[in-house]
Tab-separated table of C-alpha atoms in Angstrom:
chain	number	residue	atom	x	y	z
D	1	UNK	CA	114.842	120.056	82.265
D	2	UNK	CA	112.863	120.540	85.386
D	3	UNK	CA	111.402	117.787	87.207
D	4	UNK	CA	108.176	117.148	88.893
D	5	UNK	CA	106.832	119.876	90.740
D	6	UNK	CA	104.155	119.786	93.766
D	7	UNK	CA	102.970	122.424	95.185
D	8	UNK	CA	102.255	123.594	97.776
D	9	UNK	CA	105.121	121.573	99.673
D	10	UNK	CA	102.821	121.881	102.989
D	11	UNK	CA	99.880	122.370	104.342
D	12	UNK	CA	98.177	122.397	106.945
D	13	UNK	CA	93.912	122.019	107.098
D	14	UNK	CA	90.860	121.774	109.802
D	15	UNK	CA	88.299	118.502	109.613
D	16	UNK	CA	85.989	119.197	107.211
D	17	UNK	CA	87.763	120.644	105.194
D	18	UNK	CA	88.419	120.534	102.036
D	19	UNK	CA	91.698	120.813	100.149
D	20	UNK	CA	93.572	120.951	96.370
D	21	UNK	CA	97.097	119.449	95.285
D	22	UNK	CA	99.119	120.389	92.124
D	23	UNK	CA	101.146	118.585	90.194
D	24	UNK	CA	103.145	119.703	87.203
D	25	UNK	CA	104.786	116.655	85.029
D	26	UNK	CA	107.906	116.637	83.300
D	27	UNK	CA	107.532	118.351	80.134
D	28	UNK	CA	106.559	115.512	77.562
D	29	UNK	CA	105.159	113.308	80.398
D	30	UNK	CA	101.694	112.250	79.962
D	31	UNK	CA	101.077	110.022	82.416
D	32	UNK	CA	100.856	111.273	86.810
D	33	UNK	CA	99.965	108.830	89.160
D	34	UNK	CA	99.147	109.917	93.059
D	35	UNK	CA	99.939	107.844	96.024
D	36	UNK	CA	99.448	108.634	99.626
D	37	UNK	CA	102.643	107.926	101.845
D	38	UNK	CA	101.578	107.741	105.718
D	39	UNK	CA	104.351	106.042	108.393
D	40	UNK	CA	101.505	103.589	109.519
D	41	UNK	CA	100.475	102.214	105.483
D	42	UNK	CA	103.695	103.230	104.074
D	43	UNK	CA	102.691	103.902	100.298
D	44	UNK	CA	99.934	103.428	98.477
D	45	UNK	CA	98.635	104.210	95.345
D	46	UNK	CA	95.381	106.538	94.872
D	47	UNK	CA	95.356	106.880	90.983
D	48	UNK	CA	96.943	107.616	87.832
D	49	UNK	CA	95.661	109.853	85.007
D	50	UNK	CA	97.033	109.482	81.585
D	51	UNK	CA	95.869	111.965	78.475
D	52	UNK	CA	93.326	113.426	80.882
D	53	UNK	CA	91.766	110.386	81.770
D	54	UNK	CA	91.710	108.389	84.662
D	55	UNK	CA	93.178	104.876	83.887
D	56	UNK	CA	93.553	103.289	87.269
D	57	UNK	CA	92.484	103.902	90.538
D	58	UNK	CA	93.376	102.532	94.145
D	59	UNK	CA	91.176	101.543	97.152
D	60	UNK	CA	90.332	105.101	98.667
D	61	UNK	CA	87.091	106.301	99.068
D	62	UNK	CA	85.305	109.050	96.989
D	63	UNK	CA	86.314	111.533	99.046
D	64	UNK	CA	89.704	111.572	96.956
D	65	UNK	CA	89.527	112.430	93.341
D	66	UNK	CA	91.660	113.748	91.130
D	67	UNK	CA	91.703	115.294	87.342
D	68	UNK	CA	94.337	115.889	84.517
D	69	UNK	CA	94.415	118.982	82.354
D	70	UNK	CA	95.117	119.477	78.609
D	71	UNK	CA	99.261	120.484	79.480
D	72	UNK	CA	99.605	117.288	81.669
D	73	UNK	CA	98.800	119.323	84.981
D	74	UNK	CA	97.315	117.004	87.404
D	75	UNK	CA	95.215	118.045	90.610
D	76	UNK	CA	94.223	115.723	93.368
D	77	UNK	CA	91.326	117.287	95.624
D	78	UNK	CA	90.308	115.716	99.209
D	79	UNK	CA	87.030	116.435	100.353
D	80	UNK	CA	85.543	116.824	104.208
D	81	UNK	CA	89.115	115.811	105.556
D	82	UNK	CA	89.507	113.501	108.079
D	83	UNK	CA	92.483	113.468	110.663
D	84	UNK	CA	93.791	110.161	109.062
D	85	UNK	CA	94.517	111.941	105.480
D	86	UNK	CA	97.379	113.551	107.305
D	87	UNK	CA	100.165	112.202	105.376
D	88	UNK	CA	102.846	113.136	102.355
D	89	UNK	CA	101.183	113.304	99.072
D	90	UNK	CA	103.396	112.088	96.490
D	91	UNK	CA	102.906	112.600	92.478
D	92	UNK	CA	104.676	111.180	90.185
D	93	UNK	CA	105.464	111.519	85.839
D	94	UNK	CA	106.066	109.116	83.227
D	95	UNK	CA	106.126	108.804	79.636
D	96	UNK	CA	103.558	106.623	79.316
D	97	UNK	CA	101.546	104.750	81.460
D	98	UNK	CA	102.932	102.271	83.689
D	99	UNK	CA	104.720	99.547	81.648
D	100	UNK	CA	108.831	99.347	81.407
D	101	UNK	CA	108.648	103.468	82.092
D	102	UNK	CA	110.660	105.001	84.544
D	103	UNK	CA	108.689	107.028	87.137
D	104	UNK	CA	109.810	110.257	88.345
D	105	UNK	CA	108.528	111.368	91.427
D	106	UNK	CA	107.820	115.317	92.716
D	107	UNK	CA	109.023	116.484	96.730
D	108	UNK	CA	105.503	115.768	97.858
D	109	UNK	CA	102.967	118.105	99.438
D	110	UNK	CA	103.043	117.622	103.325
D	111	UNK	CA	98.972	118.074	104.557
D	112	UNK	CA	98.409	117.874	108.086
D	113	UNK	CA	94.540	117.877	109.423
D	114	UNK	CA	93.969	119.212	112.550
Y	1	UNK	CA	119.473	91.231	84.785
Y	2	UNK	CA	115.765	90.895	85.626
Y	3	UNK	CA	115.470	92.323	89.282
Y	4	UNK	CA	111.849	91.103	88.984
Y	5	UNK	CA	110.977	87.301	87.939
Y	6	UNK	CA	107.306	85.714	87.388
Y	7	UNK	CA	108.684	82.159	86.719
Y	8	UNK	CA	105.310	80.506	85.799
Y	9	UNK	CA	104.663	81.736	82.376
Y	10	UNK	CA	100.885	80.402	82.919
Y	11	UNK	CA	98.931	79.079	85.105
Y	12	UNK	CA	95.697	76.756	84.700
Y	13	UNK	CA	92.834	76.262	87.577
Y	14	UNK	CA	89.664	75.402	88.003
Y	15	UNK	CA	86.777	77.681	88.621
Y	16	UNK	CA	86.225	78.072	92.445
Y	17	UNK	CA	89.548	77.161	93.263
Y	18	UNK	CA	92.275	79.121	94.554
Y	19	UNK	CA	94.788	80.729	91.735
Y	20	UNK	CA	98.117	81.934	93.124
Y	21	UNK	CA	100.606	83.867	91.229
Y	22	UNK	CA	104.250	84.061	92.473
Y	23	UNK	CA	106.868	87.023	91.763
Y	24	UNK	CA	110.495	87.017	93.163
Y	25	UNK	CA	112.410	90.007	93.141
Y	26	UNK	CA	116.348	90.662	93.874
Y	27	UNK	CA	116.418	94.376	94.948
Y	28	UNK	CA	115.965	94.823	98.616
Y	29	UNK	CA	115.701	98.329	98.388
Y	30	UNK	CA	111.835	98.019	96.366
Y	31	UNK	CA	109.723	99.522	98.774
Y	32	UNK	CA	106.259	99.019	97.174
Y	33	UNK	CA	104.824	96.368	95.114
Y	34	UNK	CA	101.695	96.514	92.783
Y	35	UNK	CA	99.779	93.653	90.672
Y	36	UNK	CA	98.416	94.341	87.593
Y	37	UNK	CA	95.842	92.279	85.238
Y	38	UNK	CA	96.194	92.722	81.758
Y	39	UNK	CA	93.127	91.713	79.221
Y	40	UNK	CA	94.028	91.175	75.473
Y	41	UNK	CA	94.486	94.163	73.372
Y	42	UNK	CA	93.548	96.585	76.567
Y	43	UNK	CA	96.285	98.425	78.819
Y	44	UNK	CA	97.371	97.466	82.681
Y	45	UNK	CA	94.455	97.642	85.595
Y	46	UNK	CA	95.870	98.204	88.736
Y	47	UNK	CA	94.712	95.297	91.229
Y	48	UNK	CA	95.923	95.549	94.528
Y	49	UNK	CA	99.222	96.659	95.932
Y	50	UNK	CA	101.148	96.516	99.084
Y	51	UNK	CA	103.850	98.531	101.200
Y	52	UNK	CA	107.221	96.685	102.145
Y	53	UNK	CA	105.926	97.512	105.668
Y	54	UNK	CA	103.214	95.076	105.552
Y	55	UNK	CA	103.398	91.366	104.794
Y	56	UNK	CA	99.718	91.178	103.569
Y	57	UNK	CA	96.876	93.194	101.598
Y	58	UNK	CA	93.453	91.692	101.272
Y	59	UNK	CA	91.176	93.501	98.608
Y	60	UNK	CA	87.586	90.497	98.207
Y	61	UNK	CA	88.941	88.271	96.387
Y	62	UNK	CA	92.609	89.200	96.091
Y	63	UNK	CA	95.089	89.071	98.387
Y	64	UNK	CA	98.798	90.010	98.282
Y	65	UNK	CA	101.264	87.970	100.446
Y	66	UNK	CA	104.795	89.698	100.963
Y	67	UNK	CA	107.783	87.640	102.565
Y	68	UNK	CA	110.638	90.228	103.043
Y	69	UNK	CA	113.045	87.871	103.950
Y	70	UNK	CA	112.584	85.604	100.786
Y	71	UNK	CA	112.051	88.792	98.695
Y	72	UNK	CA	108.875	86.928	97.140
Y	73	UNK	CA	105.533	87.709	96.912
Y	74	UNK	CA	102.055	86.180	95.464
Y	75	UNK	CA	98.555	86.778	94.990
Y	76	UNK	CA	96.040	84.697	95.739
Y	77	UNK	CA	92.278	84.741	93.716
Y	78	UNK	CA	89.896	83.194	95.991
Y	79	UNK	CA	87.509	81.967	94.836
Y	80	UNK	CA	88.747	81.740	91.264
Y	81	UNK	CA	86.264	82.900	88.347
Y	82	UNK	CA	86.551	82.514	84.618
Y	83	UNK	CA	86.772	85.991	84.342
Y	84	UNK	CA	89.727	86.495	86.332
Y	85	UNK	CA	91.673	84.655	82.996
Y	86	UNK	CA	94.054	87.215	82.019
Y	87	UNK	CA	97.847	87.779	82.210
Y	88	UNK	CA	99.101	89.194	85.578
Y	89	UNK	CA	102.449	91.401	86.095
Y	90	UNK	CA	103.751	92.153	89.153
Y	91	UNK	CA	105.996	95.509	89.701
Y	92	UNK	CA	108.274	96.712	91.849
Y	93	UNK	CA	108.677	100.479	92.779
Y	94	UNK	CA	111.995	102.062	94.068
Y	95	UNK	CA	114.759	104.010	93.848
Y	96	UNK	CA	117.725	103.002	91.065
Y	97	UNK	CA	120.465	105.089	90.645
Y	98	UNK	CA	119.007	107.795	92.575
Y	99	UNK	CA	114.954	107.997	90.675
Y	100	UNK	CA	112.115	106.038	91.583
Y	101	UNK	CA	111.476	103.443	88.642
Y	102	UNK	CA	108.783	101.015	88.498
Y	103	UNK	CA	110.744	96.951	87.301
Y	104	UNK	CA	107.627	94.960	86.095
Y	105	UNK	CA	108.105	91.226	86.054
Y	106	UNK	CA	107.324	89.365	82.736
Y	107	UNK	CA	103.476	88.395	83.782
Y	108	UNK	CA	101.802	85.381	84.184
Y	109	UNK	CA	99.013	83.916	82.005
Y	110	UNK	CA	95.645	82.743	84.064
Y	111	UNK	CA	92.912	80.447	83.053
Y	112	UNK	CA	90.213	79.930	85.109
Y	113	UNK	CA	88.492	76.397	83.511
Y	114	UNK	CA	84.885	76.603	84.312
């Protein structure tokens, strides 16, 4: 079956800017969590969206957000970009929310801010 | 074989006093750690996290300590409240036989005595 799928797989964006990820789960997986990979914080967790809802979130401002769809879709959107959100944006699908699931993880969308 | 071990089932302090969970792990190859607190009859709320890059994450209250070399970490509550009494699991996130997997330990049961 096909796995998780990001798109786009880069991008590249101005200050101010503001920008849209995708994420398509593994079919059956209702649970997508975001996290934010960068080489100075390594990775860390933005949020996770199970059955449309928003169960946990991490420690980044408002200016990230994110939504889940009816088919599991997720979307992450960044808003007046900053040159620190440059980084690999990874997604990743369970099952169920995180609790003894395995987590598959998409290629990540590369977003550069210039 | 449980890659990741809370040894102290519970845990027992006194309100305004320091509470500090521990969590050992055997898989060098984890590359992100996350702390969850877990209320009675509600899911997982993620707490505070940290990247095998760093060796600490302060979030208020909470801080995570990581010790590489000892593959062991804990999290402090500072000052402790009565509210903080829950159970607390710490997971591990990385790659096992080629997919990302999140190992959660077995979780730790906190009283704060007021």
């Amino acid at each position: 079956k096909a796995g998780v799928t990001q798109t786009p797989r880069y991008l590249i964006k101005t200050r101010g800017q503001q920008v849209t990820l995708s994420c398509s789960p593994i079919s059956g997986h209702r649970s997508v969590s975001w996290y934010q990979q960068t080489p100075g914080q390594g990775l860390q967790f933005l949020f996770e969206y199970f059955s449309e809802t928003q169960r946990n979130k991490g420690n980044f401002p408002g200016r990230f957000s994110g939504r889940q769809f009816s088919n599991s879709r997720s979307e992450m959107n960044v808003s007046t970009l900053e040159l620190g959100d440059s980084a690999l944006y990874l997604c990743a699908s369970s099952l169920e929310p995180t609790m003894n699931t395995e987590a598959f993880f998409g290629q990540g969308t590369r977003l550069t801010v210039v | 074989d449980q890659q990741v071990k809370q040894n102290s089932p519970s845990l027992s302090v006194q309100e305004g006093r320091i509470s500090i969970l521990n969590c050992d792990y055997t898989n060098s190859m984890f590359d992100y750690f996350l702390w969850y607190k877990k209320y009675p009859a509600e899911g997982p709320t993620f707490l505070i996290s940290i990247s095998s890059i760093k060796d600490k994450n302060e979030d208020g209250r909470f801080t995570v300590f990581l010790n590489k070399s000892a593959k062991h970490l804990s999290l402090h509550i500072v000052p402790s409240q009565p509210g903080d009494s829950a159970v607390y699991f710490c997971a591990a996130l990385g790659t096992t036989s080629g997919t990302y997997k999140y190992i959660f330990g077995t979780g730790t049961r906190l009283k704060v005595l007021a």
